[in-house]
Amino acid sequence: MSQKEIDKAVAGEYKLGFQVDIETDTVPPGLDEDTIRFISNKKNEPEWMRELRLKAFRKWQTMEEPHWAHIHYEPIDYQAISYYSAPKNPPKSLDEVDPKILEAYAKLGIPLEEQKQLQGIAVDAVFDSVSVKTTYTDELNKLGIIFCSISEAIHEHPALIKKYMFSVVAMNDNYFAALNSAVFTDGTFVYIPKGVRCPMELSTYFRINALGTGQFERTLIIADEGSYVSYNEGCSAPMRDENQLHAAVVELIAMKDAQIKYSTIQNWYPGDENGKGGIYNFVTKRGLCQGENSKISWTQVETGSAITWKYPSCILKGDNSVGEFYSVAVTTLAQQADTGTKMIHLGKNTSSTIISKGISAMKGQNTYRGLVKIGAHADGSRNYSECDSLLIGDQCGAHTFPYLECKDTKGHIEHEATTSKISDEQLFYLRQRGIKEEDAVSMIVHGFCKEVFSQLPMEYAVEAKALLNLTLEGSVG
Amino acid sequence: MMKIENLKADIGTKEILKGLDLTLEEGKVHAIMGPNGAGKSTLSKAIVGHYDVKITGGNIIYKGQSIVDMEPENRALKGIFLSFQNPVEIPGVNNAYFLRTALNAKRKHNGLAELNAAEFLRIMKGHLEGLGMKADMISRSLNEGFSGGEKKRNEILQMLILEPDVIILDEIDSGLDIDALRAVSEGINKMKDGKRSFLVITHYSRILDYIKPDYIHVLKNGRIIKTAGPELVAKLEAEGYESIEEEIR
Ligand SMILES: Nc1ncnc2c1ncn2[C@@H]1O[C@H](COP(=O)(O)OP(=O)(O)O)[C@@H](O)[C@H]1O
Ligand SMILES: [Mg+2]
């Protein structure tokens, strides 16, 4: 099989690249304090929120864009971005949601109409800068679960927001987090009360539609003592020649005996094979295992974006708390991903697991960057890390940067890393048994990702597998 | 069943097969014997369309059709099966899932309904016992961490399930202890139905005590230099390949 044939197979067509024509309320490009006030006013925010945004903005102005990651891109002109775009006439009920938006979500496989809603999955649909619809809220309310847009939470649950927003990711944590803190437009808020096991998957679907805008969403999930929640996010964007910035912040807090399972299927537009267009995905995700025996699991399947810069992390503060990171990152075309995790062990007997699978094809560059830190008081803590890279073809690259810091001499860190190629021999073996070359590639890749996919909730595992096939479609002739 | 005519083939820039003629008859067991490096594996690879082998001349006619330009998967779907000398390991790919995918590809090709997991397991269970394979072997990753003997049994399992028409066994006997050799041979003998053709590649005569060949072909320097009945085995055993060469001269 020739490299060209492999490449063709690897670079599946982006199937979610459509754009819908709707009337929007879009602020002109540019960023200054007035922009912040404009956003805050649009959202009818209380004074305290506006002040927090302005504070974040002033901090951001003193900061510098970081360049330590193994990625290369043209400088971002922050004044050329529009920081707010919303469908005109924000809907008060589903009947008022622009049918074109409903249609757009239906096309993405996410019906929002009452009678068609996905079984067992509550969805918050975020379209450009605003949440257009959250489903199943009544059922969840009965259990005391709050599942709403972050804008609504600022109005309805100010005490929780004031207490927890910026508590895990400080507003000046890093350049992109600071920018987000200043201009975030919407996102999801979840609160699970004590002892409640959330009976359905909670899910947010982010869609960038408008041209020349950035998306800056913010998600905050609080799992109170003894509660459990499984939350999923998905995303996509139209195909465009210019790059669009996506800088999100996600904060998770798990109290004593609580568990949060956070799964991401990231499918932003990746750009073309020459690196033209695509989303710049600079994301800060961090979870705090605040209480004893708490657990936070991050599972991510990253197939999209021109650039991915993200390190979903866990701060294991409570004794016996557990952090997990399961990741599949695929870079094809000219995509670049620098992703990984940080596991910060502070409590006693904390444990963490890192399973990272990087797949590179065509001119894709895939970097794993991970930090495992075992603090001086984290007696008996342990980490297991496994970072595997799979190369398809010889123009792509895989890089691994594990950083280990162990202040507690009794801590235990185990790290394994492998790099392999889909060998012609493996492909041939499967073909000799009558399996088409394309199916053979997909079988090998799925085998490689198995440990991660098995962590996803069932419905999403199916989606992730299909997405991987699409991304790698044509990788063989 | 299959006719190989004046086949010339290179590996890299080196000519390995230098005008090889061989006819596989329906329902017959053909043994190919020859010293190391003679080109036995190259012949088997040429038949299944392996990427290492470049055919530079001659032809392979199978069921009345030239297959030299056919994709490997299509040759397989048409009934050609190779038990590899060194089966490759594929991590994370579940053995049973792989087998079912292969079987269903073949069934689809033949216009049959695909089998669901339960139907498939029933078929497979029957074969496992006969091969002396532990049940967990099919839930493990394909060939990963299998011992040499387990890999060979797994090749035979695939053969039994896929029910091919031409079965090429490249050194199926190498590295097998006596129990494994017996189990593997039994599996192979089960496939004899008077129609299927077998090409048994070996450089030991041991396996031929279990799988009775109809013809012995001696392959040396990229050609079949002698074809005879099973009685040739004893002579080869006693006198070696040199004697045949001298005899020909
Ligand atoms: N991949 C390869 N690259 C280079 N030479 C090879 C390769 N495979 C086989 N050969 C050479 O081709 C010749 C025939 O090999 P092979 O067909 O494997 O012999 P046999 O199976 O009869 O022992 C040998 O000289 C061997 O070294
Ligand atoms: Mg050989």
mmCIF file of N, CA and C in Angstrom, chain A residues 1 423-439 443-448 450 477, chain B residues 48-51 71-73 76-77 80-82 84 88-93 98 101-102 105 143 155 158:
data_model
loop_
_atom_site.group_PDB
_atom_site.id
_atom_site.type_symbol
_atom_site.label_atom_id
_atom_site.label_comp_id
_atom_site.label_asym_id
_atom_site.label_seq_id
_atom_site.Cartn_x
_atom_site.Cartn_y
_atom_site.Cartn_z
ATOM 1 N N MET A 1 0.847 -1.201 0.000
ATOM 2 C CA MET A 1 0.000 0.000 0.000
ATOM 3 C C MET A 1 0.881 1.249 0.000
ATOM 4 N N SER A 423 2.123 -1.825 11.593
ATOM 5 C CA SER A 423 3.080 -2.434 10.694
ATOM 6 C C SER A 423 2.367 -3.008 9.488
ATOM 7 N N ASP A 424 3.083 -3.021 8.383
ATOM 8 C CA ASP A 424 2.560 -3.628 7.170
ATOM 9 C C ASP A 424 2.221 -5.088 7.443
ATOM 10 N N GLU A 425 3.014 -5.666 8.340
ATOM 11 C CA GLU A 425 2.828 -7.077 8.646
ATOM 12 C C GLU A 425 1.475 -7.327 9.317
ATOM 13 N N GLN A 426 1.122 -6.431 10.247
ATOM 14 C CA GLN A 426 -0.186 -6.567 10.907
ATOM 15 C C GLN A 426 -1.317 -6.384 9.902
ATOM 16 N N LEU A 427 -1.188 -5.351 9.084
ATOM 17 C CA LEU A 427 -2.225 -5.085 8.081
ATOM 18 C C LEU A 427 -2.375 -6.271 7.145
ATOM 19 N N PHE A 428 -1.227 -6.807 6.734
ATOM 20 C CA PHE A 428 -1.290 -7.896 5.782
ATOM 21 C C PHE A 428 -1.940 -9.132 6.388
ATOM 22 N N TYR A 429 -1.625 -9.375 7.623
ATOM 23 C CA TYR A 429 -2.197 -10.538 8.308
ATOM 24 C C TYR A 429 -3.723 -10.481 8.262
ATOM 25 N N LEU A 430 -4.267 -9.311 8.593
ATOM 26 C CA LEU A 430 -5.724 -9.173 8.610
ATOM 27 C C LEU A 430 -6.301 -9.273 7.197
ATOM 28 N N ARG A 431 -5.603 -8.693 6.241
ATOM 29 C CA ARG A 431 -6.098 -8.757 4.854
ATOM 30 C C ARG A 431 -6.070 -10.194 4.346
ATOM 31 N N GLN A 432 -5.058 -10.946 4.757
ATOM 32 C CA GLN A 432 -4.986 -12.345 4.319
ATOM 33 C C GLN A 432 -6.186 -13.136 4.843
ATOM 34 N N ARG A 433 -6.843 -12.596 5.855
ATOM 35 C CA ARG A 433 -8.033 -13.286 6.367
ATOM 36 C C ARG A 433 -9.311 -12.719 5.756
ATOM 37 N N GLY A 434 -9.152 -11.900 4.722
ATOM 38 C CA GLY A 434 -10.324 -11.418 3.990
ATOM 39 C C GLY A 434 -10.884 -10.103 4.502
ATOM 40 N N ILE A 435 -10.132 -9.430 5.379
ATOM 41 C CA ILE A 435 -10.618 -8.162 5.929
ATOM 42 C C ILE A 435 -10.066 -7.019 5.082
ATOM 43 N N LYS A 436 -10.963 -6.157 4.618
ATOM 44 C CA LYS A 436 -10.559 -5.042 3.756
ATOM 45 C C LYS A 436 -9.519 -4.187 4.455
ATOM 46 N N GLU A 437 -8.621 -3.619 3.650
ATOM 47 C CA GLU A 437 -7.518 -2.859 4.210
ATOM 48 C C GLU A 437 -7.997 -1.752 5.159
ATOM 49 N N GLU A 438 -9.024 -1.037 4.737
ATOM 50 C CA GLU A 438 -9.529 0.057 5.554
ATOM 51 C C GLU A 438 -10.065 -0.462 6.897
ATOM 52 N N ASP A 439 -10.769 -1.572 6.834
ATOM 53 C CA ASP A 439 -11.295 -2.162 8.069
ATOM 54 C C ASP A 439 -10.155 -2.682 8.943
ATOM 55 N N MET A 443 -9.408 -1.652 12.685
ATOM 56 C CA MET A 443 -9.360 -2.681 13.724
ATOM 57 C C MET A 443 -8.112 -2.516 14.588
ATOM 58 N N ILE A 444 -6.996 -2.232 13.946
ATOM 59 C CA ILE A 444 -5.744 -2.079 14.692
ATOM 60 C C ILE A 444 -5.795 -0.826 15.573
ATOM 61 N N VAL A 445 -6.333 0.263 14.998
ATOM 62 C CA VAL A 445 -6.409 1.516 15.762
ATOM 63 C C VAL A 445 -7.354 1.365 16.956
ATOM 64 N N HIS A 446 -8.495 0.735 16.732
ATOM 65 C CA HIS A 446 -9.437 0.532 17.833
ATOM 66 C C HIS A 446 -8.827 -0.340 18.921
ATOM 67 N N GLY A 447 -8.072 -1.339 18.489
ATOM 68 C CA GLY A 447 -7.397 -2.200 19.453
ATOM 69 C C GLY A 447 -6.454 -1.373 20.321
ATOM 70 N N PHE A 448 -5.767 -0.449 19.672
ATOM 71 C CA PHE A 448 -4.810 0.425 20.360
ATOM 72 C C PHE A 448 -5.512 1.314 21.400
ATOM 73 N N LYS A 450 -8.411 0.710 22.946
ATOM 74 C CA LYS A 450 -9.413 -0.017 23.698
ATOM 75 C C LYS A 450 -9.539 0.374 25.171
ATOM 76 N N GLY A 477 -6.005 2.250 0.854
ATOM 77 C CA GLY A 477 -6.560 2.371 -0.489
ATOM 78 C C GLY A 477 -7.615 1.450 -0.904
ATOM 79 N N VAL B 48 -0.306 -15.469 -1.921
ATOM 80 C CA VAL B 48 -1.303 -14.675 -1.191
ATOM 81 C C VAL B 48 -1.163 -13.168 -1.440
ATOM 82 N N GLY B 49 -0.168 -12.767 -2.231
ATOM 83 C CA GLY B 49 -0.058 -11.350 -2.583
ATOM 84 C C GLY B 49 0.645 -10.516 -1.537
ATOM 85 N N HIS B 50 1.659 -11.086 -0.902
ATOM 86 C CA HIS B 50 2.395 -10.351 0.135
ATOM 87 C C HIS B 50 3.195 -9.201 -0.474
ATOM 88 N N TYR B 51 3.230 -8.073 0.254
ATOM 89 C CA TYR B 51 3.866 -6.854 -0.269
ATOM 90 C C TYR B 51 5.374 -6.973 -0.464
ATOM 91 N N GLU B 71 -5.989 -7.974 -5.158
ATOM 92 C CA GLU B 71 -5.704 -7.549 -3.784
ATOM 93 C C GLU B 71 -5.673 -8.774 -2.859
ATOM 94 N N PRO B 72 -4.820 -8.737 -1.851
ATOM 95 C CA PRO B 72 -4.716 -9.892 -0.947
ATOM 96 C C PRO B 72 -6.056 -10.295 -0.328
ATOM 97 N N GLU B 73 -6.858 -9.292 0.082
ATOM 98 C CA GLU B 73 -8.127 -9.652 0.734
ATOM 99 C C GLU B 73 -9.061 -10.371 -0.229
ATOM 100 N N ALA B 76 -8.027 -13.920 -0.492
ATOM 101 C CA ALA B 76 -8.483 -14.628 0.709
ATOM 102 C C ALA B 76 -9.969 -14.953 0.593
ATOM 103 N N LEU B 77 -10.738 -13.952 0.161
ATOM 104 C CA LEU B 77 -12.187 -14.169 0.060
ATOM 105 C C LEU B 77 -12.512 -15.242 -0.971
ATOM 106 N N ILE B 80 -8.254 -18.603 -0.601
ATOM 107 C CA ILE B 80 -6.849 -18.940 -0.372
ATOM 108 C C ILE B 80 -6.468 -18.563 1.055
ATOM 109 N N PHE B 81 -5.917 -19.503 1.762
ATOM 110 C CA PHE B 81 -5.569 -19.282 3.173
ATOM 111 C C PHE B 81 -4.110 -19.630 3.405
ATOM 112 N N LEU B 82 -3.416 -18.737 4.113
ATOM 113 C CA LEU B 82 -2.036 -19.019 4.484
ATOM 114 C C LEU B 82 -1.893 -19.065 5.990
ATOM 115 N N PHE B 84 0.643 -18.579 8.569
ATOM 116 C CA PHE B 84 1.951 -17.916 8.514
ATOM 117 C C PHE B 84 3.011 -18.664 9.300
ATOM 118 N N VAL B 88 1.831 -12.650 13.299
ATOM 119 C CA VAL B 88 2.138 -11.377 13.943
ATOM 120 C C VAL B 88 1.179 -11.134 15.115
ATOM 121 N N GLU B 89 1.649 -10.376 16.106
ATOM 122 C CA GLU B 89 0.800 -10.049 17.258
ATOM 123 C C GLU B 89 0.084 -8.726 17.017
ATOM 124 N N ILE B 90 -1.190 -8.658 17.341
ATOM 125 C CA ILE B 90 -1.923 -7.398 17.191
ATOM 126 C C ILE B 90 -2.577 -7.034 18.525
ATOM 127 N N PRO B 91 -1.929 -6.147 19.276
ATOM 128 C CA PRO B 91 -2.402 -5.803 20.628
ATOM 129 C C PRO B 91 -3.788 -5.160 20.598
ATOM 130 N N GLY B 92 -4.598 -5.495 21.579
ATOM 131 C CA GLY B 92 -5.897 -4.840 21.746
ATOM 132 C C GLY B 92 -6.989 -5.358 20.833
ATOM 133 N N VAL B 93 -6.620 -6.119 19.794
ATOM 134 C CA VAL B 93 -7.650 -6.653 18.906
ATOM 135 C C VAL B 93 -8.064 -8.026 19.431
ATOM 136 N N PHE B 98 -11.890 -10.547 15.978
ATOM 137 C CA PHE B 98 -11.177 -10.635 14.703
ATOM 138 C C PHE B 98 -11.692 -11.815 13.867
ATOM 139 N N THR B 101 -15.116 -11.156 12.514
ATOM 140 C CA THR B 101 -15.064 -10.184 11.418
ATOM 141 C C THR B 101 -14.609 -10.862 10.129
ATOM 142 N N ALA B 102 -13.576 -11.699 10.253
ATOM 143 C CA ALA B 102 -13.052 -12.392 9.077
ATOM 144 C C ALA B 102 -14.102 -13.345 8.502
ATOM 145 N N ALA B 105 -16.858 -11.402 6.851
ATOM 146 C CA ALA B 105 -16.420 -10.837 5.557
ATOM 147 C C ALA B 105 -16.564 -11.905 4.482
ATOM 148 N N ASN B 143 -2.984 -13.132 19.069
ATOM 149 C CA ASN B 143 -1.611 -13.647 19.115
ATOM 150 C C ASN B 143 -0.715 -12.991 20.155
ATOM 151 N N GLU B 155 -3.668 -20.332 14.260
ATOM 152 C CA GLU B 155 -3.732 -20.317 12.794
ATOM 153 C C GLU B 155 -4.691 -21.403 12.301
ATOM 154 N N GLN B 158 -8.277 -20.555 12.811
ATOM 155 C CA GLN B 158 -8.766 -19.667 11.749
ATOM 156 C C GLN B 158 -9.091 -20.451 10.488
#
